[in-house]
Coordinates of C-alpha atoms in Angstrom, one line a residue:
M1 CA -42.9 -14.0 -18.6
L2 CA -39.3 -12.7 -18.8
T3 CA -36.8 -14.9 -20.6
I4 CA -33.1 -14.4 -21.6
K5 CA -32.4 -14.8 -25.3
T6 CA -29.3 -14.4 -27.4
I7 CA -28.8 -11.5 -29.7
G8 CA -29.3 -13.8 -32.7
Q9 CA -32.6 -15.2 -31.3
V10 CA -34.0 -11.6 -30.8
L11 CA -33.0 -10.6 -34.3
K12 CA -34.5 -13.7 -36.0
E13 CA -37.8 -13.5 -34.0
K14 CA -38.1 -9.8 -34.9
R15 CA -37.5 -10.5 -38.6
T16 CA -40.0 -13.4 -38.7
S17 CA -42.6 -11.3 -36.8
L18 CA -42.3 -8.8 -39.6
G19 CA -42.9 -11.5 -42.2
L20 CA -39.6 -11.0 -43.9
D21 CA -37.6 -13.8 -45.4
L22 CA -33.8 -13.6 -45.7
S23 CA -33.8 -12.1 -49.2
E24 CA -36.3 -9.4 -48.2
A25 CA -34.3 -8.7 -45.0
E26 CA -31.2 -8.3 -47.2
Q27 CA -33.0 -5.7 -49.4
L28 CA -34.4 -3.9 -46.3
T29 CA -31.2 -3.7 -44.2
Q30 CA -28.6 -3.7 -47.0
V31 CA -26.8 -6.4 -45.0
Q32 CA -25.6 -9.4 -47.0
K33 CA -27.7 -12.6 -46.5
L34 CA -24.6 -14.5 -45.5
Y35 CA -24.0 -12.0 -42.6
I36 CA -27.6 -12.0 -41.6
V37 CA -27.5 -15.7 -41.1
A38 CA -24.3 -15.3 -39.1
L39 CA -25.9 -12.6 -36.9
E40 CA -29.1 -14.6 -36.3
T41 CA -27.1 -17.8 -35.3
D42 CA -24.6 -15.8 -33.1
D43 CA -21.8 -17.0 -35.4
Y44 CA -19.6 -13.9 -35.1
K45 CA -16.5 -15.8 -36.4
A46 CA -18.1 -15.7 -39.9
L47 CA -17.9 -11.9 -39.9
P48 CA -14.8 -9.9 -41.0
G49 CA -14.0 -8.4 -37.5
D50 CA -15.2 -6.7 -34.4
F51 CA -15.8 -3.4 -36.1
Y52 CA -17.9 -4.9 -38.8
I53 CA -19.8 -7.0 -36.3
K54 CA -21.0 -3.9 -34.4
A55 CA -21.7 -2.0 -37.6
Y56 CA -23.9 -4.9 -39.0
L57 CA -25.6 -5.4 -35.6
K58 CA -26.5 -1.7 -35.4
Q59 CA -27.6 -1.4 -39.0
Y60 CA -29.7 -4.6 -38.8
A61 CA -31.3 -3.8 -35.5
E62 CA -32.3 -0.3 -36.5
K63 CA -33.9 -1.5 -39.8
L64 CA -35.9 -4.1 -37.8
G65 CA -37.0 -1.4 -35.3
L66 CA -35.0 -2.8 -32.3
N67 CA -33.0 -0.9 -29.7
A68 CA -29.6 -0.9 -31.4
D69 CA -27.7 0.5 -28.4
R70 CA -29.1 -2.2 -26.1
I71 CA -28.0 -4.9 -28.6
I72 CA -24.5 -3.4 -29.0
Q73 CA -24.2 -3.2 -25.2
S74 CA -25.3 -6.8 -24.8
Y75 CA -22.6 -7.8 -27.4
D76 CA -19.9 -5.9 -25.6
E77 CA -20.8 -7.5 -22.3
G78 CA -21.2 -11.0 -23.8
K79 CA -24.6 -11.4 -22.2
G80 CA -28.0 -12.3 -23.4
I81 CA -31.0 -9.9 -23.7
T82 CA -33.9 -10.1 -21.2
V83 CA -37.2 -9.9 -23.1
E84 CA -40.8 -10.4 -22.2
D85 CA -42.1 -13.6 -23.8
K86 CA -45.9 -13.4 -24.0
E87 CA -47.6 -16.7 -24.2
D88 CA -50.5 -16.7 -26.7
I89 CA -53.3 -18.5 -25.0
L90 CA -55.4 -18.6 -28.1
E91 CA -52.6 -20.3 -30.1
N92 CA -53.7 -23.8 -29.2
Y93 CA -57.4 -23.1 -28.7
H94 CA -60.0 -23.0 -31.3
F95 CA -63.6 -22.1 -30.5
V96 CA -66.3 -23.7 -32.6
K97 CA -69.6 -21.9 -32.8
P98 CA -72.7 -24.0 -32.1
S99 CA -73.9 -23.3 -35.7
E100 CA -70.6 -24.7 -37.1
R101 CA -70.7 -27.9 -35.1
V102 CA -71.4 -31.0 -37.2
E103 CA -73.5 -33.7 -35.5
P104 CA -73.0 -37.3 -36.6
E105 CA -75.7 -38.4 -38.9
E106 CA -77.8 -41.4 -37.9
E107 CA -77.3 -44.2 -40.3
V108 CA -80.6 -45.0 -42.0
P109 CA -81.1 -48.6 -43.0
K110 CA -81.2 -49.0 -46.8
T111 CA -84.2 -50.8 -48.4
W112 CA -84.4 -52.7 -51.8
R113 CA -85.6 -49.5 -53.4
H114 CA -82.2 -47.9 -52.8
Y115 CA -80.7 -50.4 -55.2
V116 CA -83.3 -50.2 -58.0
P117 CA -81.4 -47.5 -60.1
I118 CA -78.1 -49.4 -59.9
I119 CA -79.8 -52.6 -61.0
S120 CA -81.5 -50.9 -63.9
L121 CA -78.3 -49.3 -65.2
S122 CA -76.4 -52.6 -64.9
A123 CA -79.2 -54.4 -66.9
A124 CA -79.2 -51.8 -69.6
A125 CA -75.4 -51.9 -70.0
L126 CA -75.6 -55.7 -70.2
L127 CA -78.2 -55.6 -72.9
I128 CA -76.1 -53.1 -75.0
V129 CA -73.1 -55.4 -74.8
V130 CA -75.1 -58.5 -75.8
G131 CA -76.6 -56.5 -78.8
V132 CA -73.3 -55.4 -80.1
F133 CA -71.8 -58.9 -79.8
A134 CA -74.8 -60.4 -81.7
A135 CA -74.5 -57.7 -84.4
V136 CA -70.8 -58.5 -84.9
I137 CA -71.4 -62.2 -85.2
M138 CA -74.3 -61.8 -87.7
N139 CA -72.5 -59.3 -90.0
K140 CA -69.1 -61.1 -90.0
P141 CA -68.0 -61.4 -93.7
E142 CA -67.1 -64.8 -95.2
T143 CA -63.4 -65.5 -95.5
P144 CA -62.4 -66.1 -99.2
D145 CA -60.6 -69.3 -100.0
L146 CA -57.3 -67.8 -101.1
I147 CA -54.9 -69.8 -99.0
T148 CA -53.7 -72.1 -101.7
N149 CA -53.1 -69.3 -104.2
D150 CA -51.3 -67.1 -101.7
Y151 CA -49.1 -69.9 -100.7
S152 CA -48.0 -70.8 -104.2
Y153 CA -47.4 -67.2 -105.1
S154 CA -45.2 -66.6 -102.1
K155 CA -43.3 -69.9 -102.7
S156 CA -42.5 -68.9 -106.3
E157 CA -41.5 -65.4 -105.1
V158 CA -39.1 -66.9 -102.6
S159 CA -37.5 -69.2 -105.1
T160 CA -37.1 -66.3 -107.5
S161 CA -35.3 -64.2 -104.8
K162 CA -33.1 -67.2 -104.0
S163 CA -32.1 -67.6 -107.6
S164 CA -31.3 -63.9 -108.0
T165 CA -29.2 -64.0 -104.8
S166 CA -27.2 -67.0 -106.0
S167 CA -26.6 -65.4 -109.3
T168 CA -25.0 -62.4 -107.7
K169 CA -22.6 -64.3 -105.5
P170 CA -20.1 -65.3 -108.3
S171 CA -19.9 -61.7 -109.4
E172 CA -19.3 -60.5 -105.8
S173 CA -16.5 -63.1 -105.3
S174 CA -15.0 -62.2 -108.7
T175 CA -15.0 -58.5 -107.7
Q176 CA -13.3 -59.2 -104.4
A177 CA -10.7 -61.3 -106.1
S178 CA -10.0 -58.6 -108.7
S179 CA -9.8 -55.8 -106.0
S180 CA -7.3 -57.7 -103.8
K181 CA -3.7 -56.3 -104.1
P182 CA -0.4 -57.5 -102.6
E183 CA 0.5 -55.9 -99.3
P184 CA 3.1 -53.2 -99.4
T185 CA 6.6 -54.3 -98.1
I186 CA 9.3 -52.1 -96.6
A187 CA 13.0 -53.1 -96.7
I188 CA 15.3 -51.1 -94.4
S189 CA 19.0 -50.5 -95.0
G190 CA 21.7 -48.1 -93.7
S191 CA 22.5 -47.2 -90.1
S192 CA 23.6 -44.5 -87.8
S193 CA 22.2 -41.2 -89.0
A194 CA 21.1 -42.2 -92.6
M195 CA 18.6 -44.9 -93.5
I196 CA 17.0 -46.1 -96.8
A197 CA 13.4 -47.5 -96.7
T198 CA 12.6 -49.3 -100.0
I199 CA 8.8 -49.6 -100.3
S200 CA 7.4 -52.0 -102.8
N201 CA 3.9 -53.0 -103.9
I202 CA 2.4 -49.6 -103.1
S203 CA 0.3 -47.2 -105.0
D204 CA -0.8 -43.6 -104.8
P205 CA -1.9 -41.9 -102.6
I206 CA 1.1 -42.6 -100.3
K207 CA 0.4 -41.2 -96.8
V208 CA 3.2 -40.7 -94.2
D209 CA 2.1 -40.1 -90.6
F210 CA 4.5 -38.7 -87.9
S211 CA 3.6 -38.7 -84.2
V212 CA 5.8 -37.7 -81.3
A213 CA 5.6 -38.8 -77.7
A214 CA 4.6 -36.5 -74.9
G215 CA 7.3 -34.1 -73.7
R216 CA 9.4 -34.4 -77.0
T217 CA 10.0 -31.7 -79.6
I218 CA 11.2 -32.8 -83.1
W219 CA 11.6 -30.9 -86.3
V220 CA 10.4 -32.7 -89.5
G221 CA 11.2 -31.9 -93.1
M222 CA 10.2 -33.8 -96.2
T223 CA 10.8 -33.4 -99.9
N224 CA 8.3 -34.3 -102.7
S225 CA 5.4 -33.9 -100.3
N226 CA 2.9 -31.3 -99.1
V227 CA 5.1 -30.5 -96.0
P228 CA 6.2 -26.8 -96.2
A229 CA 9.8 -26.2 -97.4
T230 CA 10.6 -24.8 -93.9
G231 CA 9.5 -28.1 -92.3
Q232 CA 7.2 -28.4 -89.2
T233 CA 8.0 -28.8 -85.5
L234 CA 6.1 -31.5 -83.6
S235 CA 5.5 -31.0 -79.8
D236 CA 2.8 -31.4 -77.2
A237 CA 0.9 -28.5 -78.8
A238 CA 0.8 -30.3 -82.2
N239 CA 2.2 -33.8 -81.8
S240 CA 1.2 -35.3 -85.1
L241 CA 1.6 -34.6 -88.9
S242 CA 0.1 -36.3 -91.9
A243 CA 2.0 -35.8 -95.2
L244 CA 1.2 -37.0 -98.7
V245 CA 4.0 -38.0 -101.1
T246 CA 3.7 -36.2 -104.5
T247 CA 1.9 -38.4 -107.0
G248 CA 4.3 -40.2 -109.2
A249 CA 7.4 -39.3 -107.1
E250 CA 9.9 -42.2 -106.8
K251 CA 11.8 -40.8 -103.9
S252 CA 11.2 -38.6 -100.8
V253 CA 13.8 -37.6 -98.3
I254 CA 12.7 -37.1 -94.7
T255 CA 15.0 -35.0 -92.4
L256 CA 14.5 -35.3 -88.7
G257 CA 16.0 -33.3 -85.8
S258 CA 15.8 -36.4 -83.6
V259 CA 14.1 -39.8 -83.7
Q260 CA 13.7 -40.4 -79.9
G261 CA 10.0 -40.6 -79.1
L262 CA 9.1 -40.5 -82.9
T263 CA 6.8 -42.9 -84.7
I264 CA 6.5 -43.0 -88.6
T265 CA 4.0 -45.0 -90.6
V266 CA 3.6 -45.3 -94.4
N267 CA 0.1 -46.2 -95.4
G268 CA -0.4 -47.6 -92.0
K269 CA 2.8 -49.7 -91.9
A270 CA 5.4 -48.7 -89.3
L271 CA 9.0 -47.8 -90.2
D272 CA 11.7 -49.5 -88.1
L273 CA 13.8 -46.6 -86.8
S274 CA 16.1 -48.7 -84.6
S275 CA 19.0 -48.4 -87.0
L276 CA 19.1 -44.6 -86.4
T277 CA 21.3 -44.3 -83.4
T278 CA 22.7 -40.8 -83.5
T279 CA 21.0 -38.0 -81.4
G280 CA 21.7 -35.3 -84.0
P281 CA 19.9 -34.8 -87.4
N282 CA 18.8 -38.0 -89.1
K283 CA 17.9 -38.7 -92.7
I284 CA 15.4 -41.3 -94.1
T285 CA 15.2 -41.8 -97.9
L286 CA 11.9 -43.4 -99.0
Q287 CA 12.6 -45.3 -102.2
I288 CA 9.2 -45.9 -103.7
N289 CA 8.5 -48.8 -106.1
R290 CA 4.8 -48.4 -107.0
T291 CA 2.6 -51.3 -108.0
T292 CA 2.4 -51.6 -111.8
S293 CA -0.7 -52.5 -113.7
N294 CA 0.8 -55.9 -114.6
S295 CA 1.6 -56.9 -111.1
A296 CA -1.8 -55.7 -109.9
A297 CA -3.5 -58.0 -112.4
Q298 CA -1.4 -60.9 -111.3

């Protein structure tokens, strides 16, 4: 029976008849798997151009053992290919030999003898279970009368633990009272481009944190600290800086290229920079009054 098929159908049927999957066809024909799929689905727009389409059709058809010239001609004419499609009569027919045929067995009525093995096994299993249960009951040990002693012991142990817990509470409260210190206070004075921040009730270590908002670039310098003498520039690449005031120092001078978008905290307490109104260099003097041993005791 003659039928008209597209080029893609002819290519795909030939490949499948050879037992090749797409990866194996790619290795055989040296045509990329992506282009093989395009050829077999007649999707020529997925190929680079007319020259490559003909080249891939010719190479693919020859490797599959097809008439490449006929396929190229069909592509140029934009027509399908007339092929002979043989119908396999044996495809849907299966012959069963007489020796392989299975005849339905006649159901034989079951008698009481058929159930004798099952009844015997069930009775044996029941006897075993009964024997094990009886053995457990007969050999069960007597429970010693230790309830009263155990209760009194646990009660005394609980009372002892309560007394020890209560005895530790005063010491804990006294430790908390002794460890409490007055909160640091910051007094701001000055204006324009120079400001003095007097910090009281603070002890070493004194940590000053700088952070700059996105899109801002600010140069920071700080004396009596671990900041380099040349200072450090804060930007989006490195937008924060943590500096430690030298232990025992009573003053540290911070020099800033700008204060717009800048946040400064001293041991977690924020500095109010609103008094610095100039856009040029600004100076902040940290006047440090550390907590003395007498004030800490009070």
